[in-house]
Each structure stands twice: as C-alpha cells, then as structure tokens.
Amino acid sequence: MFGLSELAIILIVVAAVLAVKKLPELTRSAGKSARILKSEARAAKDADEPGTPRVVQGETVKREDPGTDTGPRG
C-alpha cells in the first residue's frame, strides 16, 4: 500500500494539475485587484491635495450630445 509520503506527493500532483486550469483566471484577478488598490492609494494621497484632478484608468464610455436622438423614430 501507500505510505504517508507517497500519498502526500500524489495529492500535491493532483492539486497542481487541477490548479493549472484556474491559474490564468487567478492571475488576471490578482492584477485587477492590484490596479484597484493602487488607484485607491493614489486617491487617498491626492485627497490631501484637492486642486489636482484625478484620473482613473478603466473603460472609456462615449457620451452622446444631448441634442442628438439615437432612439427609435416613429
């Protein structure tokens, strides 16, 4: 039968094989969390200096002119 050390090695190998599938998702999530933490730290630092504008990196949303109508006509 298996001893304790062989069983531990088998469990580590199985855990590594299963973790490989989730690794890209985990690293992507860690990167997003680091960016959020960094921007929040900058915001807290800039709160002491109220005259400076704050830029937050993220998605860009296009604003439409108030005079244009993009809805259905009828």
PDB file of C-alpha atoms in Angstrom:
ATOM      1  CA  MET A   1       0.000   0.000   0.000  1.00  0.00           C
ATOM      2  CA  PHE A   2       0.911   3.634   0.003  1.00  0.00           C
ATOM      3  CA  GLY A   3       2.789   5.307   2.786  1.00  0.00           C
ATOM      4  CA  LEU A   4       2.111   8.810   4.039  1.00  0.00           C
ATOM      5  CA  SER A   5       4.852  10.407   1.918  1.00  0.00           C
ATOM      6  CA  GLU A   6       3.614   8.774  -1.312  1.00  0.00           C
ATOM      7  CA  LEU A   7       0.044   9.839  -0.569  1.00  0.00           C
ATOM      8  CA  ALA A   8       1.207  13.428   0.052  1.00  0.00           C
ATOM      9  CA  ILE A   9       3.106  13.505  -3.263  1.00  0.00           C
ATOM     10  CA  ILE A  10       0.069  12.182  -5.145  1.00  0.00           C
ATOM     11  CA  LEU A  11      -2.187  14.818  -3.544  1.00  0.00           C
ATOM     12  CA  ILE A  12       0.272  17.603  -4.429  1.00  0.00           C
ATOM     13  CA  VAL A  13       0.446  16.451  -8.055  1.00  0.00           C
ATOM     14  CA  VAL A  14      -3.352  16.248  -8.329  1.00  0.00           C
ATOM     15  CA  ALA A  15      -3.744  19.711  -6.772  1.00  0.00           C
ATOM     16  CA  ALA A  16      -1.155  21.137  -9.197  1.00  0.00           C
ATOM     17  CA  VAL A  17      -2.913  19.605 -12.214  1.00  0.00           C
ATOM     18  CA  LEU A  18      -6.268  21.000 -11.131  1.00  0.00           C
ATOM     19  CA  ALA A  19      -4.808  24.419 -10.282  1.00  0.00           C
ATOM     20  CA  VAL A  20      -3.278  24.843 -13.766  1.00  0.00           C
ATOM     21  CA  LYS A  21      -6.755  25.340 -15.245  1.00  0.00           C
ATOM     22  CA  LYS A  22      -7.545  28.202 -12.852  1.00  0.00           C
ATOM     23  CA  LEU A  23      -4.115  29.876 -12.921  1.00  0.00           C
ATOM     24  CA  PRO A  24      -4.801  32.405 -15.745  1.00  0.00           C
ATOM     25  CA  GLU A  25      -8.039  33.474 -14.098  1.00  0.00           C
ATOM     26  CA  LEU A  26      -6.339  33.851 -10.721  1.00  0.00           C
ATOM     27  CA  THR A  27      -3.505  35.950 -12.124  1.00  0.00           C
ATOM     28  CA  ARG A  28      -5.941  38.167 -14.048  1.00  0.00           C
ATOM     29  CA  SER A  29      -7.969  38.692 -10.891  1.00  0.00           C
ATOM     30  CA  ALA A  30      -4.838  39.477  -8.876  1.00  0.00           C
ATOM     31  CA  GLY A  31      -3.790  42.044 -11.487  1.00  0.00           C
ATOM     32  CA  LYS A  32      -7.162  43.783 -11.372  1.00  0.00           C
ATOM     33  CA  SER A  33      -7.069  43.840  -7.588  1.00  0.00           C
ATOM     34  CA  ALA A  34      -3.574  45.343  -7.620  1.00  0.00           C
ATOM     35  CA  ARG A  35      -4.662  48.084 -10.050  1.00  0.00           C
ATOM     36  CA  ILE A  36      -7.687  48.914  -7.927  1.00  0.00           C
ATOM     37  CA  LEU A  37      -5.594  49.022  -4.763  1.00  0.00           C
ATOM     38  CA  LYS A  38      -3.029  51.251  -6.457  1.00  0.00           C
ATOM     39  CA  SER A  39      -5.659  53.697  -7.726  1.00  0.00           C
ATOM     40  CA  GLU A  40      -7.338  53.843  -4.315  1.00  0.00           C
ATOM     41  CA  ALA A  41      -3.992  54.529  -2.644  1.00  0.00           C
ATOM     42  CA  ARG A  42      -3.380  57.358  -5.113  1.00  0.00           C
ATOM     43  CA  ALA A  43      -6.870  58.731  -4.472  1.00  0.00           C
ATOM     44  CA  ALA A  44      -6.263  58.743  -0.732  1.00  0.00           C
ATOM     45  CA  LYS A  45      -2.937  60.519  -1.276  1.00  0.00           C
ATOM     46  CA  ASP A  46      -4.500  63.047  -3.654  1.00  0.00           C
ATOM     47  CA  ALA A  47      -7.311  63.769  -1.198  1.00  0.00           C
ATOM     48  CA  ASP A  48      -4.784  65.838   0.725  1.00  0.00           C
ATOM     49  CA  GLU A  49      -4.183  67.932  -2.414  1.00  0.00           C
ATOM     50  CA  PRO A  50      -7.693  68.992  -3.554  1.00  0.00           C
ATOM     51  CA  GLY A  51      -6.535  71.109  -6.520  1.00  0.00           C
ATOM     52  CA  THR A  52      -5.203  68.241  -8.624  1.00  0.00           C
ATOM     53  CA  PRO A  53      -7.528  66.346 -10.989  1.00  0.00           C
ATOM     54  CA  ARG A  54      -7.838  62.597 -10.542  1.00  0.00           C
ATOM     55  CA  VAL A  55      -7.581  60.183 -13.467  1.00  0.00           C
ATOM     56  CA  VAL A  56      -8.854  56.637 -13.042  1.00  0.00           C
ATOM     57  CA  GLN A  57      -7.826  54.073 -15.647  1.00  0.00           C
ATOM     58  CA  GLY A  58     -10.635  51.907 -16.939  1.00  0.00           C
ATOM     59  CA  GLU A  59     -13.210  51.610 -19.662  1.00  0.00           C
ATOM     60  CA  THR A  60     -13.998  54.578 -21.846  1.00  0.00           C
ATOM     61  CA  VAL A  61     -17.651  55.436 -22.290  1.00  0.00           C
ATOM     62  CA  LYS A  62     -18.659  57.726 -25.145  1.00  0.00           C
ATOM     63  CA  ARG A  63     -21.091  60.445 -24.211  1.00  0.00           C
ATOM     64  CA  GLU A  64     -23.636  61.430 -26.777  1.00  0.00           C
ATOM     65  CA  ASP A  65     -24.621  65.016 -27.468  1.00  0.00           C
ATOM     66  CA  PRO A  66     -27.854  65.995 -25.711  1.00  0.00           C
ATOM     67  CA  GLY A  67     -29.246  67.325 -28.999  1.00  0.00           C
ATOM     68  CA  THR A  68     -28.976  64.044 -30.887  1.00  0.00           C
ATOM     69  CA  ASP A  69     -31.654  61.405 -30.670  1.00  0.00           C
ATOM     70  CA  THR A  70     -30.471  57.835 -31.121  1.00  0.00           C
ATOM     71  CA  GLY A  71     -33.724  56.164 -30.123  1.00  0.00           C
ATOM     72  CA  PRO A  72     -36.322  54.654 -32.426  1.00  0.00           C
ATOM     73  CA  ARG A  73     -38.330  57.047 -34.508  1.00  0.00           C
ATOM     74  CA  GLY A  74     -41.941  56.669 -35.004  1.00  0.00           C
TER      75      GLY A  74
END
